[in-house]
Short mmCIF file of C-alpha atoms and ligand atoms in Angstrom, two decimals:
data_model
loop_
_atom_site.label_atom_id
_atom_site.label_comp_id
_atom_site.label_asym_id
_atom_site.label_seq_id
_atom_site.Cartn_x
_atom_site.Cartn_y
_atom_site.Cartn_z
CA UNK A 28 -13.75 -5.72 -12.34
CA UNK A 29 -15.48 -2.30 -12.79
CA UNK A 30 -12.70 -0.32 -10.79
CA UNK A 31 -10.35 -2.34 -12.49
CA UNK A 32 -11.04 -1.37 -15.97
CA UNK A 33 -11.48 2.32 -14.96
CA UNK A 34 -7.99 2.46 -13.67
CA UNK A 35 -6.73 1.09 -16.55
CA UNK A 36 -9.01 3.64 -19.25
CA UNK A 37 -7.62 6.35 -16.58
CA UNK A 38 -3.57 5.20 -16.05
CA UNK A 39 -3.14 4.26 -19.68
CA UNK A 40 -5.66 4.69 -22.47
CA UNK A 41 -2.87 3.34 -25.40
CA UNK A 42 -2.51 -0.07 -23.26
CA UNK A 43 -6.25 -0.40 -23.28
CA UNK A 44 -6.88 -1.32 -26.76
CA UNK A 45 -3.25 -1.89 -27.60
CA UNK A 46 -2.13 -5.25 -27.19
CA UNK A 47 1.08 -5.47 -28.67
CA UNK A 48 2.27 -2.33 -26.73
CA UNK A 49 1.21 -4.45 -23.41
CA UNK A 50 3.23 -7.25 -24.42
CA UNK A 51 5.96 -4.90 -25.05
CA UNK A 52 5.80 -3.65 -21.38
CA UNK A 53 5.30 -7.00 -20.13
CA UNK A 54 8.56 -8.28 -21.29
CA UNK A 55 10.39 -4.68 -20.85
CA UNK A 56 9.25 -5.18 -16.69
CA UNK A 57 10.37 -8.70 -17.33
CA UNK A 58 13.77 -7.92 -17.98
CA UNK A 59 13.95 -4.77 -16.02
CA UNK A 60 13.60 -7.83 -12.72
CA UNK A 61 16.11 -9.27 -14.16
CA UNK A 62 18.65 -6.70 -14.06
CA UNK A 63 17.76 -4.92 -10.50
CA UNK A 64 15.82 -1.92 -11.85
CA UNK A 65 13.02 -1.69 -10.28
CA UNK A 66 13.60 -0.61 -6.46
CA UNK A 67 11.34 0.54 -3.43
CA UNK A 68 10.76 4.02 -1.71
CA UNK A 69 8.73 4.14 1.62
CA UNK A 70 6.33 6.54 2.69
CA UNK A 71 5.88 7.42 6.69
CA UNK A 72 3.23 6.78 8.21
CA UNK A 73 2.15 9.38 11.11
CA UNK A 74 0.61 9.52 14.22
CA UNK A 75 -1.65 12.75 14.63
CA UNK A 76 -1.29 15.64 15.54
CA UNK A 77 2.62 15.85 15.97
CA UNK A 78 3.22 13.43 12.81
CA UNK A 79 5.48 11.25 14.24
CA UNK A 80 6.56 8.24 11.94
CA UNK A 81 5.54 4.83 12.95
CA UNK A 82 5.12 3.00 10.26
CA UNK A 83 5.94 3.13 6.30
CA UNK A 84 4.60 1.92 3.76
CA UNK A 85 6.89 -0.04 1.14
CA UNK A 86 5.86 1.39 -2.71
CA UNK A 87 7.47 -0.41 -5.41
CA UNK A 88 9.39 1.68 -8.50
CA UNK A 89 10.79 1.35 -11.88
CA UNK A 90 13.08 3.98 -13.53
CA UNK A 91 12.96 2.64 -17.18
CA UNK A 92 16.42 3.72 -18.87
CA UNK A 93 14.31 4.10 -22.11
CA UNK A 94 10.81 5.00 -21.20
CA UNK A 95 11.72 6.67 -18.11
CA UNK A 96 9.57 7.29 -15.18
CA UNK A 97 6.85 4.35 -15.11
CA UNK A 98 4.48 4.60 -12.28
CA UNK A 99 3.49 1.08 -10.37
CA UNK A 100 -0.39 2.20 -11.41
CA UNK A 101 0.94 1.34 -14.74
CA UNK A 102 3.38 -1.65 -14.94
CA UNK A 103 1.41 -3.40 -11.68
CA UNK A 104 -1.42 -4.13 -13.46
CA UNK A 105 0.47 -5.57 -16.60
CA UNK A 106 2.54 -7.92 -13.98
CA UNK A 107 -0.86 -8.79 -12.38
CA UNK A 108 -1.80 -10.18 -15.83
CA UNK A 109 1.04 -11.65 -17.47
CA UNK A 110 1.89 -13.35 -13.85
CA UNK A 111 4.97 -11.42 -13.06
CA UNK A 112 3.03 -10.29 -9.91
CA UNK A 113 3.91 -13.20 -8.19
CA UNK A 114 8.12 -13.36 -8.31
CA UNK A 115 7.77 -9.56 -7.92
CA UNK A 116 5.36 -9.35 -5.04
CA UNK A 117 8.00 -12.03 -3.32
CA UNK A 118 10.56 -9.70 -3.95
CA UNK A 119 9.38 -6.79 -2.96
CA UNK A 120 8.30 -8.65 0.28
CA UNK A 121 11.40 -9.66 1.11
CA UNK A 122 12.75 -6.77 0.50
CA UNK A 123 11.06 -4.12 2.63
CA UNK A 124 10.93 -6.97 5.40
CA UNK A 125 14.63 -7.10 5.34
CA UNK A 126 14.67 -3.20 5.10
CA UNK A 127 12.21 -3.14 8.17
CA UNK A 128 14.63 -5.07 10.50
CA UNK A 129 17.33 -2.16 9.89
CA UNK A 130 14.57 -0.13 11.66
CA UNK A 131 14.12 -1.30 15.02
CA UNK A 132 12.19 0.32 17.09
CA UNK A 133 14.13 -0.30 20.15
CA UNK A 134 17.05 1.47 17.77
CA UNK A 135 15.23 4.71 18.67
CA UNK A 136 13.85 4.52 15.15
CA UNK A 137 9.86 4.56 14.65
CA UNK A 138 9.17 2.25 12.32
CA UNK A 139 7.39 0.30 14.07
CA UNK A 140 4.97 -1.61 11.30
CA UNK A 141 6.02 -2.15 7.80
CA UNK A 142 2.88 -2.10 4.98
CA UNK A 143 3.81 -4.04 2.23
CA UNK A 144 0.62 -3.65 -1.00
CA UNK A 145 0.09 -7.82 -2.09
CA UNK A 146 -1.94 -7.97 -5.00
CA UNK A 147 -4.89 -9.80 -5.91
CA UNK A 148 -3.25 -12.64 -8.01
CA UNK A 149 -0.71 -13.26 -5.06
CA UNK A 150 -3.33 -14.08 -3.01
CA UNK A 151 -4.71 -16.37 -5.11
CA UNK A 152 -1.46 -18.44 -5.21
CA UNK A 153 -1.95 -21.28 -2.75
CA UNK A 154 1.36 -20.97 -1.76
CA UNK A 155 1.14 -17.60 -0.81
CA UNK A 156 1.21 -17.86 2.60
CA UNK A 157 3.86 -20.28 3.29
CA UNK A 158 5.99 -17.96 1.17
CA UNK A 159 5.44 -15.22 3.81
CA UNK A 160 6.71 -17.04 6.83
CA UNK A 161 9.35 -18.32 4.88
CA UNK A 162 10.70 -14.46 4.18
CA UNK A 163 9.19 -13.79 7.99
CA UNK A 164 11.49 -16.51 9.14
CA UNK A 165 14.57 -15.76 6.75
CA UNK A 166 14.48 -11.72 7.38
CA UNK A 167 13.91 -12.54 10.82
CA UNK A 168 10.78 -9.36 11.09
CA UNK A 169 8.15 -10.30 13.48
CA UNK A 170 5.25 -11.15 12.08
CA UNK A 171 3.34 -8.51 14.08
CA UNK A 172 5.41 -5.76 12.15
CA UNK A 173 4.43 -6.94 8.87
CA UNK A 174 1.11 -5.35 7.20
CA UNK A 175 -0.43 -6.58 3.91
CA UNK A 176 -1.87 -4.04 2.66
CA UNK A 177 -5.08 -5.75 0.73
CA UNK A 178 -8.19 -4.27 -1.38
CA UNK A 179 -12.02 -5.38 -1.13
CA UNK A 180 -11.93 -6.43 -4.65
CA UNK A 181 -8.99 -9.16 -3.99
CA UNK A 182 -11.55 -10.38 -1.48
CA UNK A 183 -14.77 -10.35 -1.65
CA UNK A 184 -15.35 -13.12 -3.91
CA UNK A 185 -13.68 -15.85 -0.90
CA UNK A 186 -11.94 -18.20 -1.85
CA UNK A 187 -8.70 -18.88 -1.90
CA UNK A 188 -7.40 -15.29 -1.75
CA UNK A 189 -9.89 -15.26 1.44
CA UNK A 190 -7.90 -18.18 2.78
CA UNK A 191 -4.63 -16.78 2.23
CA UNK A 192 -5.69 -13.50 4.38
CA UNK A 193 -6.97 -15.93 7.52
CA UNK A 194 -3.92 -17.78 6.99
CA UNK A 195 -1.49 -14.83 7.01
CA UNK A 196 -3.45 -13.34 10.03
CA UNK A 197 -2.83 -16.69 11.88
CA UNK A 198 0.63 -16.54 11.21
CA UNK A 199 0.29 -12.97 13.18
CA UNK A 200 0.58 -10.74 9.99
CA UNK A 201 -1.61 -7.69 10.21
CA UNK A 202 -4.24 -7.10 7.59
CA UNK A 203 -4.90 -3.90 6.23
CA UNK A 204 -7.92 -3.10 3.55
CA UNK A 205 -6.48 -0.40 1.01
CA UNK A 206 -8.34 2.29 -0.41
CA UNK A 207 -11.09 1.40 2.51
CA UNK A 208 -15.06 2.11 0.82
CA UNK A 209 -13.86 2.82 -2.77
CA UNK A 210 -15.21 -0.98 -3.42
CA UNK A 211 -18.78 -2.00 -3.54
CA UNK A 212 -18.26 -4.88 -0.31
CA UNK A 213 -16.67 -2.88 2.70
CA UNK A 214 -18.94 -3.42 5.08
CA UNK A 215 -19.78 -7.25 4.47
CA UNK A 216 -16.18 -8.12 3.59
CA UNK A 217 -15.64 -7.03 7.32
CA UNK A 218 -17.54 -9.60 8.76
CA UNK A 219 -15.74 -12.59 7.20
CA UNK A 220 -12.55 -11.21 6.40
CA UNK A 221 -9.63 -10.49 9.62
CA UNK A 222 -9.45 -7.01 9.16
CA UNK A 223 -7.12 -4.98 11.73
CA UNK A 224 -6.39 -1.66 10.10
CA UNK A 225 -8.91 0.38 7.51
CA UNK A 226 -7.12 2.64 5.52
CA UNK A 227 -9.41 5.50 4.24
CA UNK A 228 -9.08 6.44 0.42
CA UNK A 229 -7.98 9.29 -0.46
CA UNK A 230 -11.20 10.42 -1.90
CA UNK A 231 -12.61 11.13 1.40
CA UNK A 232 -10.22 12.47 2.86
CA UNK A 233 -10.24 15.34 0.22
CA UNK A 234 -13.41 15.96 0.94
CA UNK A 235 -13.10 16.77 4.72
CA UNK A 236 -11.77 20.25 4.36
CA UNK A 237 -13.58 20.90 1.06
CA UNK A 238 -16.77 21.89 2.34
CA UNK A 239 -17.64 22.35 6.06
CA UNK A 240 -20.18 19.37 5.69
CA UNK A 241 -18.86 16.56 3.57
CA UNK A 242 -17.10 15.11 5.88
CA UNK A 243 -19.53 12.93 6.22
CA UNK A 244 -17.97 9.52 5.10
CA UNK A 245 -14.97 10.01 6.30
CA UNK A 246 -17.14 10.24 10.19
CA UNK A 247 -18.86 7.56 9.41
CA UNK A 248 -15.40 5.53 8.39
CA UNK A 249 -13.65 6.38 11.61
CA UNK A 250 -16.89 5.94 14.02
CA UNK A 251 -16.86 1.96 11.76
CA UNK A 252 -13.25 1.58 12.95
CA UNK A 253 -13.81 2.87 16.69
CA UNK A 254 -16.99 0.52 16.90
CA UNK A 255 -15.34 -2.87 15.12
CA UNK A 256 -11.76 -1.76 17.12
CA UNK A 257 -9.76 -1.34 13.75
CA UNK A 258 -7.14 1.02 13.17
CA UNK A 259 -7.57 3.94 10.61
CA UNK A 260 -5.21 5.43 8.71
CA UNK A 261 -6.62 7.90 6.42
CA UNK A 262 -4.89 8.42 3.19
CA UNK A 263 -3.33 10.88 1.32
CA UNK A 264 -3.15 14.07 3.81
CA UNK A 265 -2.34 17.03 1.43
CA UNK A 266 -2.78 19.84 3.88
CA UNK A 267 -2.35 21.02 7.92
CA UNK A 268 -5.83 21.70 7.34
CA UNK A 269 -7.09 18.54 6.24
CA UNK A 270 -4.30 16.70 9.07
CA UNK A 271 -6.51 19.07 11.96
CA UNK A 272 -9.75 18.29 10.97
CA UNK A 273 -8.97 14.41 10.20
CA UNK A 274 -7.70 14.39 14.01
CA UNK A 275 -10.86 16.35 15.39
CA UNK A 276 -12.98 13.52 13.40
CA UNK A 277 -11.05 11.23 15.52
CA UNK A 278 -8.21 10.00 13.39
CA UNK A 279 -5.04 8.86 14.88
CA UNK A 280 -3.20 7.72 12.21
CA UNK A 281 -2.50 9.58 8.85
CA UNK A 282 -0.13 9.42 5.62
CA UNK A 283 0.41 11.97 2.70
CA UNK A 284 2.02 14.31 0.70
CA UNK A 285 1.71 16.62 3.98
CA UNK A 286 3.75 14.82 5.95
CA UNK A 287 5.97 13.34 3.86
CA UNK A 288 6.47 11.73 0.30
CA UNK A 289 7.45 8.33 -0.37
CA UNK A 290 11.58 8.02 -0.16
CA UNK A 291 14.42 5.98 -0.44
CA UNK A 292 15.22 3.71 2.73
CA UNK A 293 18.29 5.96 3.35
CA UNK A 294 16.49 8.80 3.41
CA UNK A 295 13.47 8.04 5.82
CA UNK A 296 17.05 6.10 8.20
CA UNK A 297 17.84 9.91 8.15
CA UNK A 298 14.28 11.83 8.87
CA UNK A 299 13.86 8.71 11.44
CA UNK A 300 17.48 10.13 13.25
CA UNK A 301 16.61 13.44 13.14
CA UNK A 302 13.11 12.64 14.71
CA UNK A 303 14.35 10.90 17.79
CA UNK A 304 15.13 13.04 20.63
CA UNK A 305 18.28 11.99 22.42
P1 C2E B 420 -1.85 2.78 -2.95
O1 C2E B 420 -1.48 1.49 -2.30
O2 C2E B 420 -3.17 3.38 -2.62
O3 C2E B 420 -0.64 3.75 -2.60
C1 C2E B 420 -0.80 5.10 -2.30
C2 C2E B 420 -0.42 5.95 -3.47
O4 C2E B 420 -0.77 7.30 -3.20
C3 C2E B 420 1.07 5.95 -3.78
O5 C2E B 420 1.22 6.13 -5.18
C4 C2E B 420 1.55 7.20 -3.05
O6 C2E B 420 2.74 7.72 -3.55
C5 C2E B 420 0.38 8.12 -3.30
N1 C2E B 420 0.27 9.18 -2.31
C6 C2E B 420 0.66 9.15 -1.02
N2 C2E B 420 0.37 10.32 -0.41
C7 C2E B 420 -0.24 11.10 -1.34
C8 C2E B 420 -0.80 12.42 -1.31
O7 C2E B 420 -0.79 13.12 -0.29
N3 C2E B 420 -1.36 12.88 -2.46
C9 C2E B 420 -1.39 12.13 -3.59
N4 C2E B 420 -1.94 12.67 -4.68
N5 C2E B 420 -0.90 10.86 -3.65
C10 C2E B 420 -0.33 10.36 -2.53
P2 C2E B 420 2.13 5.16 -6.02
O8 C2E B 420 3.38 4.85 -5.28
O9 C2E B 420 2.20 5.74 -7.38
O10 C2E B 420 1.30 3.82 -6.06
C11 C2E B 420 0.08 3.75 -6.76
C12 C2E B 420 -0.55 2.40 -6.57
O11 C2E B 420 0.26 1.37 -7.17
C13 C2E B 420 -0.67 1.98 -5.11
O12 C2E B 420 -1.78 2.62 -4.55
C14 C2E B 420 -0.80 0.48 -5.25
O13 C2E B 420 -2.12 0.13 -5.60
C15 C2E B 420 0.13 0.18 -6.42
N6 C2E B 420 1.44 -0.23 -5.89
C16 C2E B 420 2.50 0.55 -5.56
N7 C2E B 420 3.52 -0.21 -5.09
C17 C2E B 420 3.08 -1.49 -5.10
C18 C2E B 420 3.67 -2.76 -4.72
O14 C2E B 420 4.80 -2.85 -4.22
N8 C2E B 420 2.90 -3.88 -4.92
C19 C2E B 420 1.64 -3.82 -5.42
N9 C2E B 420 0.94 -4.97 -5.56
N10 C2E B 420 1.04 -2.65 -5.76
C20 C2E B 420 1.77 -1.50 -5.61
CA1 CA B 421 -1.44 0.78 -0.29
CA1 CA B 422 -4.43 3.27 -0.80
CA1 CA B 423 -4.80 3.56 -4.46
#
């Protein structure tokens, strides 16, 4: 609740205590659905040191022909209240699993897991689950290739958003926990929650180059992993600086600006090409 509202006083003050200009937005994203506009880019995700794509992770847009730009920090948490979420989220499942099976690995290509973001309120839906091995099953993507990309908050609470991860990890769907110790359960959640991958916020991962000894929580997050046998990924790599010293701190697995920015699926078929030795 508390990160919640401070990512909405940060992403957009005028929605905060504007309620008509939410409702506005709510039924602008509405109809944008409708017609096709919003659309997905994918960001690599790299292996350290050499930064070698093998994964991406799906990140949902919306070019607004009269407000322009509108980033997902925005209209994703209006669709997360009005319910849109949930036709949305099954969309953009669908459609980076579909995108996904155009990159096989065995194609030479090196996407090998596809991380898809699934919101609180989807998990919530009962139905949630079924819905994903019914677009696992339609696509044809192996479950094991398929990450949900989850947060603490979604979580923590149980219930039936806590169901909905045990069920998707029974159906073989790895579980990743998104902006990993931002929230105020990380370590609990780990005990009751299937967790395979921790991806490391941003936040500390700024701090590992910053000063020579604040890399502190970032060591800490990767020795967790190593000791519980989760992946990390640490998040938003800026710099060859910060990509070094993340891999001397043990990190294997790294995405950011540094390596590459999120792209169209055409583009990343290209950089995937021009990757693979042949
Ligand atoms: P997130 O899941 O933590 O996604 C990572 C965000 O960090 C993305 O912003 C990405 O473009 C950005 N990023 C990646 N590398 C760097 C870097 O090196 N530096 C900086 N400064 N930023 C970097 P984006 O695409 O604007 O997404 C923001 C948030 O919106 C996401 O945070 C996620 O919470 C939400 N979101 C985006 N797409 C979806 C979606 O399809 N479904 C749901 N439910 N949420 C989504
Ligand atoms: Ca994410
Ligand atoms: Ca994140
Ligand atoms: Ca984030």
């Amino acid at each position: 609740k508390e990160r919640g509202k401070h990512r909405l006083a940060r992403y957009e003050p005028s929605l905060d205590h504007d309620a008509h200009e939410y409702a506005r937005l709510g039924a602008q994203l509405r109809r944008a659905i409708d017609e096709g506009e919003l659309y997905l880019v994918y960001q690599p995700i790299v292996e350290l040191p050499a930064g070698r794509t093998v994964a991406a992770e799906a990140l949902v847009r919306w070019q607004d022909p009269e407000r322009g730009f509108v980033p997902p920090d925005v209209f994703i948490p209006v669709a997360e209240r009005n319910g849109l979420i949930v036709p949305l989220g099954e969309w953009i499942l669908r459609e980076a699993c579909r995108q996904a099976t155009q990159w096989q690995p065995r194609d030479g290509h090196a996407v090998h897991r596809i991380s898809v973001n699934v919101s609180a309120r989807q998990l919530r839906e009962p139905a949630f689950p079924a819905t994903v091995a019914a677009i696992l099953a339609e696509t044809g993507l192996d479950a094991g290739r398929l990450v949900v990309e989850i947060t603490e908050t979604a979580v923590f609470d149980g219930g039936v958003a806590l169901d909905s991860v045990r069920a998707l990890h029974g159906l073989g769907v790895t579980v990743a926990l998104d902006d990993f110790g931002t929230g105020h359960s990380s370590l609990g959640l780990l005990r009751t929650c299937p967790v395979d991958v921790l991806k490391v916020d941003k936040s500390f991962v700024d701090e590992v180059t910053t000063q020579s000894d604040q890399a502190v929580i970032a060591t800490a997050l990767i020795q967790i992993a190593g000791g519980l046998r989760l992946q990390a990924v640490a998040e938003g790599v800026e710099t060859a600086d910060q990509a070094t010293r993340l891999h001397q701190l043990g990190y294997r697995y790294a995405q950011g600006y540094h390596f590459a920015r999120p792209m169209p699926a055409a583009d990343l078929t290209r950089l995937l090409q021009a990757d693979t030795p042949d």
